PDB file of C-alpha atoms in Angstrom:
ATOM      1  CA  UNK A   3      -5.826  11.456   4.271  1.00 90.00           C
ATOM      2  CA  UNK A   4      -5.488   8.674   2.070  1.00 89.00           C
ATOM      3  CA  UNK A   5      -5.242  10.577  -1.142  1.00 93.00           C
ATOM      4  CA  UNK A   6      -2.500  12.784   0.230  1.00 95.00           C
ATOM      5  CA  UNK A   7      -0.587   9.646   1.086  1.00 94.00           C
ATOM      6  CA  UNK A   8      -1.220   7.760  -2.125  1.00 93.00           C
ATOM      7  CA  UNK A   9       0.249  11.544  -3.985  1.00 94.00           C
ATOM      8  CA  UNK A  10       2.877  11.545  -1.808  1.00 96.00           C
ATOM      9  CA  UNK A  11       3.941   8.261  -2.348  1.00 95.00           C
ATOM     10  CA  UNK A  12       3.759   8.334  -6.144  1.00 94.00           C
ATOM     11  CA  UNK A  13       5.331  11.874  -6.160  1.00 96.00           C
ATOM     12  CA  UNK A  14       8.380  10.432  -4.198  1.00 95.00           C
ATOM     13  CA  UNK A  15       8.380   7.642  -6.037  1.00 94.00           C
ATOM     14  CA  UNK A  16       9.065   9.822  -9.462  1.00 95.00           C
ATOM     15  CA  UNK A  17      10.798  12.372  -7.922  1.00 95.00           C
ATOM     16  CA  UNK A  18      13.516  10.070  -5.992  1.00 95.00           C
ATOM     17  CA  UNK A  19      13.829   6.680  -7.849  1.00 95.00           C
ATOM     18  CA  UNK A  20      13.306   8.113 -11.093  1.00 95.00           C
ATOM     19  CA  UNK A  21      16.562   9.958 -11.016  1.00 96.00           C
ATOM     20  CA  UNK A  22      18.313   6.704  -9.308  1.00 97.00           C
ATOM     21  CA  UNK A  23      17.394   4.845 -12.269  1.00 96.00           C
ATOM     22  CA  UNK A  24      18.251   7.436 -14.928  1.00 97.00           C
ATOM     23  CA  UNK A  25      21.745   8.407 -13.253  1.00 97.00           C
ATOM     24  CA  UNK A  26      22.852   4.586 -12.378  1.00 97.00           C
ATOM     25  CA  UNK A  27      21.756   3.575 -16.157  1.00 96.00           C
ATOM     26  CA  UNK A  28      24.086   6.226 -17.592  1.00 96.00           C
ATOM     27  CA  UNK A  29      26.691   5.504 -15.208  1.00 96.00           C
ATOM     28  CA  UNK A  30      28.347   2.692 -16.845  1.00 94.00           C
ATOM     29  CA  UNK A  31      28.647   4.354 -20.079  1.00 92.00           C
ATOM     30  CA  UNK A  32      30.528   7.154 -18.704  1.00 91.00           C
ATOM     31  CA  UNK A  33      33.079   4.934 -16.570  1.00 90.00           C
ATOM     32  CA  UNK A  34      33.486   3.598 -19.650  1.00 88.00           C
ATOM     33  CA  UNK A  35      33.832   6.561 -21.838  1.00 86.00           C
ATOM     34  CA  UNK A  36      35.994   8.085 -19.225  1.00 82.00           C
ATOM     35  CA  UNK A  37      38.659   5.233 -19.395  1.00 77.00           C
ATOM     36  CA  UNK A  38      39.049   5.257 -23.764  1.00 75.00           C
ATOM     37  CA  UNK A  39      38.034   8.487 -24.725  1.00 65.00           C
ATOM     38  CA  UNK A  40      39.874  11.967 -25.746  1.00 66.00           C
ATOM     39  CA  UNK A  41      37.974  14.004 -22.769  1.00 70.00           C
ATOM     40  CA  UNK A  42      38.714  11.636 -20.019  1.00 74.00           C
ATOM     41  CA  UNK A  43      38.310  14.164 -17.119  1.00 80.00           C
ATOM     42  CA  UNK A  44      35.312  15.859 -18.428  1.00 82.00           C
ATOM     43  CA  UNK A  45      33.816  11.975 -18.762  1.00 82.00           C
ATOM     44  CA  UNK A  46      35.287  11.411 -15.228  1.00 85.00           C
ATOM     45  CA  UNK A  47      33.509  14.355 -13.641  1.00 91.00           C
ATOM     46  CA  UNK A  48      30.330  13.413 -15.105  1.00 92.00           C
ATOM     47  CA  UNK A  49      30.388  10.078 -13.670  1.00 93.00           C
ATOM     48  CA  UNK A  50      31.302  11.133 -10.628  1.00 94.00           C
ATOM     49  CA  UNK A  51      27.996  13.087 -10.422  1.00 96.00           C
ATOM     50  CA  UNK A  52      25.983  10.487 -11.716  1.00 96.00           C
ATOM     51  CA  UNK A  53      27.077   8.135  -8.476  1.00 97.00           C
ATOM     52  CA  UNK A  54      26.734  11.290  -6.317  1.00 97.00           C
ATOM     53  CA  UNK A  55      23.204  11.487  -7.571  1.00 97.00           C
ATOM     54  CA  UNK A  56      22.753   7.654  -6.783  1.00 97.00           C
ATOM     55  CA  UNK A  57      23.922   8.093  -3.419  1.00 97.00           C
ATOM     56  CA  UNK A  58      21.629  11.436  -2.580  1.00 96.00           C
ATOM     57  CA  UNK A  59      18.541   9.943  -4.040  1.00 96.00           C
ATOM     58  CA  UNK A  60      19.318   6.670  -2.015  1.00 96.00           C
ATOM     59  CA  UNK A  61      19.056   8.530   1.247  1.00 95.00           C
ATOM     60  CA  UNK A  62      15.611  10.334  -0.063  1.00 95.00           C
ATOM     61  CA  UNK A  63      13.914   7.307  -1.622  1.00 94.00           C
ATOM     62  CA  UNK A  64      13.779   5.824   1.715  1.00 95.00           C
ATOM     63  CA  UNK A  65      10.381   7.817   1.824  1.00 95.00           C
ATOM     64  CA  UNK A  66       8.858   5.661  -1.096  1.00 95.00           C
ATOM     65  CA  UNK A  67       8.608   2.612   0.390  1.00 95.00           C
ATOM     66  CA  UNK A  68       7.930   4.516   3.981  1.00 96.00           C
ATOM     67  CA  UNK A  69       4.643   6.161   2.554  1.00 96.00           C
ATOM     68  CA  UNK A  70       3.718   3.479   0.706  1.00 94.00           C
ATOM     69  CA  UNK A  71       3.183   1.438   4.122  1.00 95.00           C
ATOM     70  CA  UNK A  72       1.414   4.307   5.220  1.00 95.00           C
ATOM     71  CA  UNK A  73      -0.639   4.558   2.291  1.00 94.00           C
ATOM     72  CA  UNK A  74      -1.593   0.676   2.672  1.00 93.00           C
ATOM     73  CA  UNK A  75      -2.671   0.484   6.125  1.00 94.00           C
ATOM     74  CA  UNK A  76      -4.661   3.246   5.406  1.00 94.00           C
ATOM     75  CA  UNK A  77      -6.319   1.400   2.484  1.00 91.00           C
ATOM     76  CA  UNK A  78      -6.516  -2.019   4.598  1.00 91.00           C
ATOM     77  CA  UNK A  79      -4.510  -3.725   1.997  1.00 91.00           C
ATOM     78  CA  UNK A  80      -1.172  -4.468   3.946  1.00 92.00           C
ATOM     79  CA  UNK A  81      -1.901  -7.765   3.901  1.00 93.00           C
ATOM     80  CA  UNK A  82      -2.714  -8.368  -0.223  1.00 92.00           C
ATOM     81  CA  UNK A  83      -0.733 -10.210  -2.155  1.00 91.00           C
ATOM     82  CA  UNK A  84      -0.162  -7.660  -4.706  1.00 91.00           C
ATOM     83  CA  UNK A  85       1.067  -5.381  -2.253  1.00 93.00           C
ATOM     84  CA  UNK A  86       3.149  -7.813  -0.554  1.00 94.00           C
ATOM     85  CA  UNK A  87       5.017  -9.153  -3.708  1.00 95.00           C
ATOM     86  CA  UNK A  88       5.980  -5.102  -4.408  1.00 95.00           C
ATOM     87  CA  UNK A  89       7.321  -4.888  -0.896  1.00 95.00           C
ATOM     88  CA  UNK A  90       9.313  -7.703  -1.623  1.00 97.00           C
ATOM     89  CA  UNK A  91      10.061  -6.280  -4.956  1.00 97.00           C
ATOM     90  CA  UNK A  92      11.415  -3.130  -3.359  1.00 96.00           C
ATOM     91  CA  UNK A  93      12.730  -4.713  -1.044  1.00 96.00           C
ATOM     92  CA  UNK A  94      14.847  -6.494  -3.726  1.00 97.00           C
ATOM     93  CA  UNK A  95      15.458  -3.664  -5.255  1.00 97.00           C
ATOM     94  CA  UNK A  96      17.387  -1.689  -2.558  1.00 96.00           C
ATOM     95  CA  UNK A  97      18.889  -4.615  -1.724  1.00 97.00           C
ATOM     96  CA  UNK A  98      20.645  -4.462  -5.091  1.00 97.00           C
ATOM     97  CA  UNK A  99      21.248  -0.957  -5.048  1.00 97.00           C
ATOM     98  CA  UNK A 100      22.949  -0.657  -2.152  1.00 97.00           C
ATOM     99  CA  UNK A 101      24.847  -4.314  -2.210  1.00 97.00           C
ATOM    100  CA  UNK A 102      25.715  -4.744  -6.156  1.00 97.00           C
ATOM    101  CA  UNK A 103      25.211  -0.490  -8.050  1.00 97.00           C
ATOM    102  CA  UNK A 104      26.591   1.837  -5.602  1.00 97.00           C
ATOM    103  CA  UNK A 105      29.481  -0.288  -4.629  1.00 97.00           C
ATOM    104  CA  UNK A 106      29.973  -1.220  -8.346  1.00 96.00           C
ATOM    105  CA  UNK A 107      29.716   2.272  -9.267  1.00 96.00           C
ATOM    106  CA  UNK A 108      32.566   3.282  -6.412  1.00 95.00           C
ATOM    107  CA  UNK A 109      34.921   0.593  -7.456  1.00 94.00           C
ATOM    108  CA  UNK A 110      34.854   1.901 -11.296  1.00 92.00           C
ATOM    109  CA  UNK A 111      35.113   5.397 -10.091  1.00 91.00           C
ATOM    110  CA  UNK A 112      38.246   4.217  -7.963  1.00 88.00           C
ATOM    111  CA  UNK A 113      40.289   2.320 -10.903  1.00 77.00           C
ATOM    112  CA  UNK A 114      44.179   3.211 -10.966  1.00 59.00           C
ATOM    113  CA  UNK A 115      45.229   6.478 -12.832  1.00 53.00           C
ATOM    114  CA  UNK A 116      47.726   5.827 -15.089  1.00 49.00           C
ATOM    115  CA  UNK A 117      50.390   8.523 -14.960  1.00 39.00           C
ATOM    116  CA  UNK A 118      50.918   9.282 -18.807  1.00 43.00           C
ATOM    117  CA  UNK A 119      46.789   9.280 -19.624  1.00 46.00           C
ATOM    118  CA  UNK A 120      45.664  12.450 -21.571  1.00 45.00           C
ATOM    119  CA  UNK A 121      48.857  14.283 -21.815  1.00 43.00           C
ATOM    120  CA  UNK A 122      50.387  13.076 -18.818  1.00 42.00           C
ATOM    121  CA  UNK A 123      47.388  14.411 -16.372  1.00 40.00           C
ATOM    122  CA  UNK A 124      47.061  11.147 -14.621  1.00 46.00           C
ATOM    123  CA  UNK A 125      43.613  10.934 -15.806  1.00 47.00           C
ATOM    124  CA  UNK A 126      43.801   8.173 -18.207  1.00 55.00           C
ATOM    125  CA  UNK A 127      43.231   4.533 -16.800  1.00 54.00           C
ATOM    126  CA  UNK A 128      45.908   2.516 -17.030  1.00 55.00           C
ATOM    127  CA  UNK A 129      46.080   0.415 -20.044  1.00 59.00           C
ATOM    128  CA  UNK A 130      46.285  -3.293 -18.590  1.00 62.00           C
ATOM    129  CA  UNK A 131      43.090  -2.143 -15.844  1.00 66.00           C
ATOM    130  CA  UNK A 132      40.949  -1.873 -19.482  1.00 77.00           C
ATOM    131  CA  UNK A 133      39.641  -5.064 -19.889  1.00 79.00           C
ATOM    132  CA  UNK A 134      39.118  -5.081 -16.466  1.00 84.00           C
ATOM    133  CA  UNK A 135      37.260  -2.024 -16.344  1.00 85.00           C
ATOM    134  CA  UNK A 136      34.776  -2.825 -19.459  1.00 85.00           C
ATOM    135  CA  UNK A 137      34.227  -5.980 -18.014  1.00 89.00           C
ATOM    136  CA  UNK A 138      32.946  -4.260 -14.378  1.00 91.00           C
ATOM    137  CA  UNK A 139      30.773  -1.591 -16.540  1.00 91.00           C
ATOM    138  CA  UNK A 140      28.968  -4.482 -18.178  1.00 92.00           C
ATOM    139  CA  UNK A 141      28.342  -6.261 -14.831  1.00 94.00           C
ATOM    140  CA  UNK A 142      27.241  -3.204 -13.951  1.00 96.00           C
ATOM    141  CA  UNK A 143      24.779  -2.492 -16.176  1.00 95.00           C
ATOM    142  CA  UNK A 144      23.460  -5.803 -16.451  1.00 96.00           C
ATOM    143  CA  UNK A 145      22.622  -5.155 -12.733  1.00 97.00           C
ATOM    144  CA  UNK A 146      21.358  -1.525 -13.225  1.00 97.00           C
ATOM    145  CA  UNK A 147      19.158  -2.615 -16.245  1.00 96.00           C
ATOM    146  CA  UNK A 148      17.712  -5.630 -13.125  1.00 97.00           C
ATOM    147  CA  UNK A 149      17.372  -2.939 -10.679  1.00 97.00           C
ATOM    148  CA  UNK A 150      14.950  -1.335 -12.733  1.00 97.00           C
ATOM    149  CA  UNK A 151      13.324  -4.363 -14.156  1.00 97.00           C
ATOM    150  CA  UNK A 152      12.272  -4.869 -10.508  1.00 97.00           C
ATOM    151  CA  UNK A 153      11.053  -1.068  -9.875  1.00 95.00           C
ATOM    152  CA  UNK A 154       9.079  -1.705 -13.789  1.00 95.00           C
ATOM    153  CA  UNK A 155       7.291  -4.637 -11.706  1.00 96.00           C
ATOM    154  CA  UNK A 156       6.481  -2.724  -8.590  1.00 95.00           C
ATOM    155  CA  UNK A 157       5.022   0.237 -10.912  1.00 93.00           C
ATOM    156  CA  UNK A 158       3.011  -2.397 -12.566  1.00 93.00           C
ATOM    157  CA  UNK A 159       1.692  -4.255  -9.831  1.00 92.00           C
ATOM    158  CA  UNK A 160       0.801  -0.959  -7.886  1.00 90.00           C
ATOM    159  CA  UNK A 161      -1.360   0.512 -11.393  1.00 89.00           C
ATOM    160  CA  UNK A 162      -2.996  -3.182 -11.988  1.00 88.00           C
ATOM    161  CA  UNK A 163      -3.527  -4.824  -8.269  1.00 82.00           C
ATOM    162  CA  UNK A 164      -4.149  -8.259  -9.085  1.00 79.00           C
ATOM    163  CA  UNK A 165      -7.332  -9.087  -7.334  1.00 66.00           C
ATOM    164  CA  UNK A 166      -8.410  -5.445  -6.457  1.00 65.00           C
ATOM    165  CA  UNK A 167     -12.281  -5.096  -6.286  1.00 61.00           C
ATOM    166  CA  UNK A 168     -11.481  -1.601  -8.261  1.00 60.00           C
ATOM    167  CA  UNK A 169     -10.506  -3.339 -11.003  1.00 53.00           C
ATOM    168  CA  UNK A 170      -8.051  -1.849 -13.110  1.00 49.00           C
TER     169      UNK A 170
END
């Protein structure tokens, strides 16, 4: 039972935060792209998926840190440090994503339409919300690139496990 856990766990952790991480570091990019570029909608649309993504694997990644519980009291090691610094890791993590990226990401996808952008579409952003707007894509990819810093550390503590009698 514990190996099904443990591939469980490691399969939702590629299969759900994996995508989160991809998506939300391409994200600012595209806002950006999307505000000073010739194919503004096309840009637009994209980003627009990338935060859908976000929010879809948000809801499924639950299961990560769900099995990974389950996977440690199984192995006995709730209680080692290792295991408790990548709980607190993840727990860090989401904290971020839902509090700083997705709300971030919502905010640049909600930025003022200025009425004559790309031929008068209203798909442009306005031209004094510029600044503005390359100053929140920075902010948030400074926080995306943190967000997975912290899911780097988790991956790393959960492949070495300081202390482990298995050694790694």
């Amino acid at each position: 039972m514990t190996k099904l856990l443990l591939s469980l766990h490691v399969l939702a952790a590629i299969l759900a935060i994996g995508p989160i991480t991809v998506a939300a570091s391409m994200f600012p990019r595209y806002a950006r792209l999307s505000a000073s570029s010739d194919a503004p909608e096309a840009n637009g649309q994209i980003t627009a998926f990338l935060h859908k993504i976000c929010r879809g694997y948000t809801v499924v990644g639950i299961a990560v840190p769900v099995l990974g519980v389950a996977t440690g009291a199984r192995m006995g090691v709730l209680t080692d440090a290792w295991l408790l610094t990548s709980i607190a890791l993840t727990a860090a993590a989401a904290a971020l994503l839902l509090t700083v990226v997705l709300p971030g990401q919502a905010r640049l996808l909600a930025q003022p339409a200025d009425a004559s952008g790309a031929g008068g579409t209203g798909t442009g952003v306005a031209t004094n919300a510029m600044p503005e707007l390359r100053s929140a894509a920075a902010r948030l990819s400074m926080t995306t690139g943190m967000f997975n810093l912290l899911w780097a550390a988790v991956v790393v503590l959960m492949i070495v496990r300081p202390g482990s009698t298995t050694g790694a």
